[in-house]
C-alpha positions as semicolon CSV with decimal commas, in nm:
position;residue;x (nm);y (nm);z (nm)
1;M;2,205;16,640;7,317
2;S;2,488;16,796;7,167
3;L;2,720;16,602;6,984
4;E;3,042;16,660;6,726
5;C;3,230;16,463;6,469
6;P;3,466;16,328;6,669
7;L;3,682;16,249;6,414
8;C;3,650;16,676;6,199
9;K;3,482;16,843;6,519
10;S;3,182;16,924;6,364
11;A;2,783;16,981;6,443
12;D;2,636;16,885;6,134
13;I;2,563;16,581;6,291
14;A;2,179;16,310;6,190
15;D;2,041;16,065;6,350
16;F;2,154;15,721;6,127
17;E;2,030;15,411;6,255
18;Q;1,937;15,295;6,685
19;D;1,984;14,910;6,736
20;R;1,920;14,752;7,080
21;R;2,189;14,876;7,236
22;R;2,328;15,117;7,088
23;R;2,250;15,526;6,904
24;Y;2,494;15,586;6,560
25;F;2,516;15,884;6,409
26;R;2,685;16,034;6,110
27;C;2,853;16,338;6,062
28;Q;2,723;16,560;5,748
29;E;3,006;16,605;5,709
30;C;3,299;16,352;5,720
31;Y;3,058;16,081;5,636
32;L;3,205;15,933;6,039
33;V;2,960;15,655;6,196
34;F;2,966;15,749;6,523
35;A;2,873;15,506;6,802
36;D;2,614;15,714;7,084
37;P;2,933;15,872;7,356
38;E;2,699;15,741;7,611
39;C;2,757;15,389;7,493
40;L;3,200;15,390;7,518
41;L;3,286;15,104;7,737
42;S;3,564;15,212;8,063
43;P;3,879;15,108;7,999
44;E;3,907;14,847;8,195
45;E;3,594;14,680;8,090
46;E;3,771;14,733;7,681
47;K;3,998;14,547;7,777
48;A;3,819;14,293;7,895
49;V;3,668;14,263;7,611
50;Y;4,041;14,224;7,403
51;D;4,168;13,975;7,599
52;K;3,967;13,738;7,522
53;H;4,085;13,749;7,143
54;E;4,312;13,473;6,979
55;N;4,547;13,565;6,759
56;V;4,832;13,457;6,746
57;V;5,169;13,558;6,591
58;E;5,256;13,169;6,396
59;D;4,882;13,138;6,326
60;E;4,843;13,103;5,975
61;G;4,520;13,191;5,907
62;Y;4,580;13,478;6,067
63;R;4,910;13,609;5,865
64;R;4,709;13,542;5,527
65;F;4,430;13,850;5,678
66;L;4,703;14,017;5,749
67;S;4,908;13,940;5,420
68;R;4,614;14,159;5,237
69;L;4,735;14,456;5,363
70;A;5,134;14,394;5,384
71;T;5,169;14,261;4,975
72;P;4,978;14,584;4,824
73;L;5,231;14,796;5,117
74;M;5,523;14,641;5,010
75;E;5,452;14,638;4,630
76;K;5,399;15,024;4,674
77;M;5,696;15,048;4,839
78;G;5,937;14,883;4,635
79;E;6,191;14,723;4,740
80;G;6,503;14,803;4,974
81;A;6,406;14,728;5,428
82;K;6,202;15,071;5,502
83;Q;6,155;15,183;5,952
84;G;5,793;15,122;6,026
85;L;5,535;15,127;6,248
86;D;5,261;14,848;6,408
87;F;4,936;15,102;6,567
88;G;4,753;14,891;6,745
89;C;4,964;14,587;6,765
90;G;4,716;14,384;7,030
91;P;4,863;14,109;7,205
92;G;5,010;13,923;6,885
93;P;5,196;14,111;6,692
94;A;5,210;13,944;6,352
95;L;5,166;14,197;6,130
96;A;5,511;14,353;6,300
97;A;5,644;14,016;6,209
98;M;5,560;13,953;5,888
99;L;5,744;14,281;5,778
100;E;6,006;14,223;5,976
101;E;6,051;13,883;5,804
102;A;6,047;14,038;5,483
103;G;6,348;14,260;5,550
104;H;6,168;14,560;5,685
105;Q;6,225;14,728;6,103
106;M;5,962;14,727;6,302
107;A;5,888;14,906;6,643
108;V;5,505;14,815;6,798
109;Y;5,283;15,028;6,973
110;D;4,928;14,931;7,168
111;P;4,803;15,131;7,460
112;Y;4,734;14,792;7,607
113;F;4,970;14,529;7,555
114;A;5,263;14,770;7,424
115;P;5,241;15,045;7,565
116;N;5,552;15,171;7,479
117;L;5,604;15,569;7,429
118;I;5,932;15,596;7,343
119;A;5,797;15,447;6,944
120;L;5,580;15,788;6,918
121;D;5,840;15,953;6,947
122;A;5,925;15,918;6,623
123;T;5,885;15,906;6,251
124;Y;5,861;15,644;6,022
125;D;5,886;15,499;5,649
126;F;5,524;15,368;5,708
127;V;5,326;15,312;6,033
128;T;5,026;15,020;5,920
129;C;4,689;15,015;6,170
130;T;4,493;14,741;6,112
131;E;4,176;14,597;6,242
132;A;4,201;14,924;6,596
133;I;4,042;15,248;6,362
134;E;3,742;15,131;6,422
135;H;3,795;15,129;6,815
136;F;3,983;15,436;6,861
137;Y;3,710;15,666;7,059
138;M;3,805;16,027;6,972
139;P;3,940;15,986;6,640
140;H;4,077;16,330;6,530
141;R;4,355;16,320;6,830
142;E;4,454;15,965;6,710
143;W;4,447;16,016;6,315
144;R;4,651;16,340;6,359
145;Q;4,901;16,123;6,606
146;L;4,966;15,855;6,321
147;L;4,997;16,141;6,081
148;N;5,214;16,293;6,297
149;L;5,408;15,963;6,295
150;V;5,421;15,940;5,792
151;K;5,745;16,123;5,732
152;P;5,717;16,275;5,382
153;G;5,635;16,036;5,121
154;G;5,600;15,728;5,355
155;W;5,297;15,532;5,344
156;L;4,921;15,474;5,629
157;A;4,845;15,194;5,546
158;I;4,415;15,012;5,749
159;M;4,294;14,749;5,723
160;T;3,883;14,784;5,894
161;K;3,590;14,746;5,752
162;L;3,370;15,014;5,580
163;V;3,016;15,184;5,599
164;I;2,845;15,066;5,325
165;D;2,494;15,285;5,366
166;A;2,250;15,304;5,645
167;P;2,065;14,955;5,443
168;A;2,398;14,669;5,537
169;F;2,487;14,876;5,840
170;K;2,132;14,786;5,986
171;S;2,187;14,379;5,963
172;W;2,599;14,461;6,006
173;H;2,837;14,251;6,240
174;Y;3,065;14,481;6,206
175;K;2,882;14,680;6,454
176;N;2,809;14,431;6,714
177;D;3,145;14,442;6,908
178;P;3,076;14,662;7,181
179;T;3,431;14,839;7,152
180;H;3,346;14,944;6,747
181;V;3,280;15,294;6,780
182;S;3,416;15,537;6,489
183;F;3,269;15,332;6,144
184;F;3,454;15,487;5,833
185;S;3,342;15,471;5,450
186;R;3,536;15,567;5,125
187;E;3,295;15,924;5,200
188;T;3,525;15,907;5,501
189;F;3,872;15,826;5,314
190;R;3,803;16,100;5,078
191;F;3,696;16,413;5,348
192;L;4,074;16,297;5,505
193;A;4,245;16,302;5,162
194;E;4,147;16,623;5,064
195;R;4,186;16,796;5,379
196;D;4,506;16,611;5,477
197;G;4,672;16,623;5,108
198;L;4,763;16,256;5,128
199;D;4,687;15,978;4,818
200;V;4,406;15,751;4,916
201;D;4,373;15,418;4,695
202;F;4,101;15,133;4,798
203;V;4,287;14,744;4,764
204;G;3,899;14,567;4,790
205;N;3,728;14,601;5,057
206;D;3,866;14,677;5,329
207;V;4,238;14,790;5,260
208;I;4,302;15,224;5,242
209;L;4,651;15,361;5,166
210;L;4,716;15,633;5,210
211;R;5,061;15,843;5,098
212;K;5,209;16,123;5,351
213;K;5,278;16,387;4,992
214;N;5,615;16,454;4,995
215;E;5,696;16,849;5,195
């Protein structure tokens, strides 16, 4: 089977792990771990899984979870209202609501729950992408899209669980969600930052803040 990395397009791919449901491969160039493309769900199957999620805007526990990204992002951006986009907001755009409550102007986009294509024609001071990047079937496309949405000097704020190593991956619950197909690591984000001219800051175990350099 001929494979290429769905993120950087390298053909230097190695077997990484196999469980009862899927094989996983790792790119030797950018270190992305990805599920066997033959096991990807159809759009209908994928949405059926998402419809089971219960992310409610007013849920305090969910807001605390999202504050792990929102708080350091706002500290980095400093004073003043900014224009932002929550990319992959899901059925309950709690993060957008939190950032609006903090004084920022927010747009939302989600291919299933907020297919607002007009929002993708603008550029923003910051773009957030929480618990979404691991769902990307073609992350090379969405990554380029995310970067194009951020103004020079702006921020891309991502939340996703990170791959540590093969032994940890073997028993990792995160890979068991059938809609989780692209697994990033610190090495992956460092590769992208160097390639695309970004400054990268890792906050805790699952928040990545990337700043687009001024042109």
